[in-house]
Rosetta silent file (secondary structure, phi, psi, omega in degrees, C-alpha in Angstrom):
SEQUENCE: MLLIALCLAGCNSAKTNFIYSLTCGTSLEVQHETDKKQGYYKKSKHNDITFIFLSEFINDNIEVFVNDKLFFSKENIVQKTNDLSAYFNYDYSNLDTMPIIKIKSKQNESCCDFVLQKGYRIAYIFYYQEKWIIRYSNIEYALY
SCORE:     score description
SCORE:     0.000 S_00000001
   1 L     0.000  -46.309  179.912  216.255  127.482   -1.133 S_00000001
   2 H   -64.431  -37.968  179.360  217.310  130.831    0.317 S_00000001
   3 H   -61.117  -42.041  178.819  220.925  129.683    0.415 S_00000001
   4 H   -64.168  -46.016 -179.442  220.862  128.903   -3.303 S_00000001
   5 H   -61.609  -41.319  178.540  219.280  132.242   -4.146 S_00000001
   6 H   -66.070  -40.248  179.849  221.845  134.079   -2.032 S_00000001
   7 H   -64.518  -45.356 -176.241  224.688  132.126   -3.574 S_00000001
   8 H   -79.762  -39.258 -174.970  223.496  132.699   -7.118 S_00000001
   9 H   -92.676  -24.414 -172.432  222.045  136.191   -6.798 S_00000001
  10 H   -98.395   -7.114 -179.180  224.215  137.676   -4.102 S_00000001
  11 L   -67.334  141.699  176.781  227.711  136.847   -5.249 S_00000001
  12 L   -84.225    6.023 -174.981  229.822  139.786   -6.302 S_00000001
  13 L   -92.411   13.557 -178.887  231.439  137.542   -8.886 S_00000001
  14 E  -121.322  135.953  171.971  228.820  138.156  -11.558 S_00000001
  15 E   -83.682  133.169 -174.732  228.533  140.970  -14.047 S_00000001
  16 E  -122.688  138.308  169.535  224.901  142.073  -14.224 S_00000001
  17 E  -143.293  162.711 -178.041  222.895  143.958  -16.803 S_00000001
  18 E  -116.983  136.591  176.801  219.189  144.395  -17.458 S_00000001
  19 E  -131.078  161.417  173.514  217.446  143.899  -20.770 S_00000001
  20 E   -96.148  139.849  175.663  213.830  143.988  -21.863 S_00000001
  21 L   -57.735  150.632 -176.635  212.275  140.819  -23.176 S_00000001
  22 L   -67.903  -41.733 -177.795  211.816  140.877  -26.918 S_00000001
  23 L  -129.902  -10.445 -172.941  208.051  140.217  -26.893 S_00000001
  24 L   -85.961  -16.233 -179.850  206.988  139.566  -23.287 S_00000001
  25 L    73.831   19.083  178.963  207.121  143.143  -22.002 S_00000001
  26 L  -116.162  160.454  174.538  209.113  142.143  -18.926 S_00000001
  27 E   -93.647  154.623 -177.354  212.608  143.014  -17.813 S_00000001
  28 E  -132.458  126.382  175.139  215.245  140.351  -17.493 S_00000001
  29 E   -89.251  121.620 -179.143  218.299  140.486  -15.270 S_00000001
  30 E  -110.509  122.287  179.740  221.209  138.861  -17.092 S_00000001
  31 E  -115.629  146.579  177.596  224.206  137.820  -15.019 S_00000001
  32 E  -123.742  113.720 -178.748  227.524  136.467  -16.252 S_00000001
  33 E   -64.569  128.548  179.382  229.464  134.334  -13.766 S_00000001
  34 L  -118.022  -18.799 -178.608  233.078  135.433  -13.512 S_00000001
  35 L   -82.371  121.222 -178.215  234.325  133.631  -10.366 S_00000001
  36 L  -105.420   13.507 -176.514  235.888  130.300  -11.288 S_00000001
  37 L   -93.169  -19.911 -176.925  236.878  129.276   -7.761 S_00000001
  38 L  -101.150  151.910  174.641  233.513  127.946   -6.537 S_00000001
  39 L    72.499 -161.539 -176.926  231.696  124.815   -7.670 S_00000001
  40 E  -122.445  135.041  178.899  232.770  122.464  -10.441 S_00000001
  41 E   -68.584  125.515 -178.379  233.610  123.406  -14.001 S_00000001
  42 L   -82.431  123.032  177.437  230.994  121.837  -16.260 S_00000001
  43 L   -98.926  131.019  177.751  232.486  119.906  -19.141 S_00000001
  44 L  -162.185 -178.556  176.192  230.361  119.471  -22.222 S_00000001
  45 L   -60.036  155.283 -175.943  230.374  119.975  -25.941 S_00000001
  46 L   -62.275  -37.525 -176.079  231.494  123.441  -26.998 S_00000001
  47 L  -111.201   45.600 -178.909  228.095  124.521  -28.363 S_00000001
  48 E  -129.521  136.634  179.058  225.850  122.921  -25.773 S_00000001
  49 E  -132.613  142.646  176.600  224.134  124.675  -22.867 S_00000001
  50 E  -106.355  124.976  174.905  222.157  123.300  -19.916 S_00000001
  51 E   -95.097  125.345 -179.330  219.233  125.357  -18.616 S_00000001
  52 E  -118.918  122.503  178.035  218.589  124.727  -14.905 S_00000001
  53 E   -91.485  127.111 -177.202  215.368  125.929  -13.259 S_00000001
  54 L   -91.459 -179.491 -166.453  215.812  126.742   -9.585 S_00000001
  55 H   -62.388  -11.366  176.975  213.386  126.325   -6.688 S_00000001
  56 H   -65.159  -10.366 -177.393  211.292  129.402   -7.497 S_00000001
  57 H  -105.390   26.263  179.105  209.466  127.175  -10.009 S_00000001
  58 E   -58.306  128.272  178.513  208.085  124.628   -7.508 S_00000001
  59 L    59.459   24.464 -179.965  204.933  123.031   -8.989 S_00000001
  60 L   -93.232  155.063  172.868  205.082  125.354  -11.987 S_00000001
  61 L  -105.493  121.550 -173.606  204.274  124.456  -15.585 S_00000001
  62 E  -117.779  139.023  170.928  207.018  125.660  -17.902 S_00000001
  63 E  -125.952  136.200  177.431  207.182  125.925  -21.675 S_00000001
  64 E  -122.615  128.500  179.028  210.357  126.803  -23.544 S_00000001
  65 E  -113.147  140.289  173.370  210.313  127.887  -27.172 S_00000001
  66 E  -117.151  117.289 -175.998  213.322  128.146  -29.461 S_00000001
  67 L    49.268   48.260  176.722  212.686  130.509  -32.371 S_00000001
  68 L    68.581   10.680  175.635  208.921  130.236  -31.714 S_00000001
  69 E  -111.835  131.723  179.970  208.878  126.414  -31.803 S_00000001
  70 E   -59.831  124.006 -178.232  208.044  124.484  -28.637 S_00000001
  71 E  -112.141  -35.038 -174.521  211.266  122.803  -27.520 S_00000001
  72 E  -148.149  134.442  177.815  210.611  121.833  -23.888 S_00000001
  73 E  -145.497  132.245  179.985  207.453  121.533  -21.807 S_00000001
  74 E  -151.237  132.909  174.227  207.077  120.155  -18.313 S_00000001
  75 L   -89.486  148.468 -179.287  204.362  120.241  -15.668 S_00000001
  76 L    49.212   52.750 -170.718  205.380  120.527  -12.022 S_00000001
  77 L   -56.507  -43.959  175.865  208.899  121.244  -13.211 S_00000001
  78 E  -115.617  116.404 -175.719  210.375  121.556   -9.705 S_00000001
  79 L   -93.245  -18.274  176.661  208.631  119.298   -7.230 S_00000001
  80 L  -157.031  164.099  179.371  210.732  120.183   -4.197 S_00000001
  81 L   -56.719  135.318  177.957  213.544  122.504   -3.227 S_00000001
  82 L    67.285   26.275  176.524  216.813  121.614   -4.970 S_00000001
  83 L   -71.509  117.032 -175.494  215.155  119.181   -7.387 S_00000001
  84 L   -86.302    4.496  178.190  217.835  118.489   -9.984 S_00000001
  85 L   -85.780   -1.204 -175.526  215.401  117.114  -12.574 S_00000001
  86 L   -91.470   68.584 -179.888  214.412  120.649  -13.547 S_00000001
  87 E  -154.716  164.435  170.394  216.739  121.116  -16.482 S_00000001
  88 E  -151.547  158.003  179.422  217.155  120.578  -20.206 S_00000001
  89 E  -107.406  148.051  176.679  220.037  120.717  -22.669 S_00000001
  90 E  -136.087  128.038  179.637  220.181  122.648  -25.907 S_00000001
  91 E  -106.037  118.432 -178.786  222.752  122.148  -28.666 S_00000001
  92 L  -110.978   21.839 -175.379  223.207  125.161  -30.958 S_00000001
  93 L   -67.115  -24.840 -177.733  226.205  123.872  -32.918 S_00000001
  94 L   -96.283   13.353 -176.852  224.338  123.667  -36.250 S_00000001
  95 L  -103.542  142.649  176.024  222.997  127.232  -36.166 S_00000001
  96 L   -81.813  -36.193  177.901  224.385  130.229  -38.036 S_00000001
  97 L  -122.225  154.192 -178.582  222.779  132.751  -35.687 S_00000001
  98 L   -71.088  138.945 -175.388  221.988  132.453  -32.010 S_00000001
  99 L   -78.043  162.634  172.065  218.374  131.462  -31.315 S_00000001
 100 E   -94.394  124.134  179.468  215.698  133.353  -29.422 S_00000001
 101 E  -102.451  130.062  176.774  214.722  131.514  -26.246 S_00000001
 102 E  -124.237  126.612 -179.622  211.276  132.163  -24.767 S_00000001
 103 E  -117.566  127.482  178.587  210.330  130.790  -21.339 S_00000001
 104 E  -114.796  133.135  175.608  206.729  130.843  -20.094 S_00000001
 105 E  -112.699  118.612 -179.914  205.702  130.274  -16.486 S_00000001
 106 L   -71.499  -41.341 -177.930  202.056  129.380  -15.950 S_00000001
 107 L   -62.496  -43.329 -178.402  202.225  129.838  -12.166 S_00000001
 108 L   -86.910   -5.730 -177.119  203.759  133.313  -12.390 S_00000001
 109 L    48.514   49.923 -174.973  201.669  134.222  -15.456 S_00000001
 110 E  -147.799  163.560  175.007  204.813  135.655  -16.971 S_00000001
 111 E  -148.376  165.823  171.914  207.363  135.041  -19.674 S_00000001
 112 E  -144.397  151.124  173.870  210.749  136.247  -20.828 S_00000001
 113 E  -144.264  148.339 -171.242  212.549  135.939  -24.121 S_00000001
 114 E  -161.225  161.574  174.537  216.096  136.688  -25.106 S_00000001
 115 E   -85.138  126.920 -179.766  218.814  135.860  -27.596 S_00000001
 116 L   -61.313  140.602 -179.989  220.953  132.997  -26.306 S_00000001
 117 L  -103.920  141.360  179.565  224.543  133.968  -25.538 S_00000001
 118 L   -79.407  164.890  169.032  227.587  131.914  -26.548 S_00000001
 119 L    91.836    2.292 -179.775  230.482  130.864  -24.381 S_00000001
 120 L  -125.680  148.870 -179.194  228.649  129.416  -21.377 S_00000001
 121 L   -97.599  -19.884 -175.607  227.773  125.826  -20.496 S_00000001
 122 E  -134.945  144.170  170.767  224.990  126.546  -17.963 S_00000001
 123 E  -129.325  108.387  175.748  222.118  129.002  -17.677 S_00000001
 124 E   -82.667  130.092 -177.248  220.515  129.117  -14.229 S_00000001
 125 E  -116.472  127.195  171.315  216.929  130.406  -14.484 S_00000001
 126 E  -146.784  161.418 -177.354  214.969  131.850  -11.620 S_00000001
 127 E  -125.032  110.805 -172.281  212.056  134.169  -10.981 S_00000001
 128 E  -132.687  127.566 -179.284  212.510  136.324   -7.889 S_00000001
 129 L    50.222   50.344  178.079  210.341  139.213   -6.697 S_00000001
 130 L    59.133   33.381  179.864  208.433  139.250   -9.982 S_00000001
 131 E  -136.696  133.259  175.127  211.644  139.478  -11.991 S_00000001
 132 E   -79.537  138.215  177.741  213.212  136.955  -14.371 S_00000001
 133 E  -134.192  132.082  172.612  216.901  136.268  -13.801 S_00000001
 134 E  -124.148  129.158  177.734  219.242  134.233  -15.956 S_00000001
 135 E  -116.204  111.064  175.410  222.775  133.554  -14.799 S_00000001
 136 E   -79.336  135.776 -176.380  225.166  132.325  -17.463 S_00000001
 137 E  -155.148  162.422  168.235  227.962  130.262  -15.972 S_00000001
 138 L  -113.611    6.590 -177.675  230.514  127.535  -16.606 S_00000001
 139 E  -104.830  130.964  176.973  230.325  126.533  -12.948 S_00000001
 140 E  -102.982  118.522 -179.274  228.049  123.738  -11.756 S_00000001
 141 L   -87.094  148.722  172.904  226.995  124.233   -8.146 S_00000001
 142 L   -79.034  100.164 -174.273  226.205  121.368   -5.792 S_00000001
 143 L   -92.159    4.832 -177.629  222.511  122.165   -5.371 S_00000001
 144 L  -117.886    0.000    0.000  221.624  119.175   -3.212 S_00000001
């Protein structure tokens, strides 16, 4: 678990900025993966993104809303470290404007919301030291 967090959060290959959630009152660290030498390039449709929840969400109940409509809900989303079932796909190809994504964590009693960004195939989501982090990437890491 620590290795994944260090790999994802500690790499110097990501551009980082901080934004405030639109309605949740929390800050969100947004990272953009720039190193294309590690991992495997994820191939998918051009306007499709996979959200992957990392081990910080063990036994958590997660709800994801897209433009205020419940899109994804799962109890005990991550059941063990490196559980690869903690993900969902979202296709935004039929939208004129990028949607607002809102993620709620029952365990952390927190949420974040943000406008989805184009050009990435993966969004790694984690909650570390009471801070939401999303890392946009086109690289799929071997998490197992």
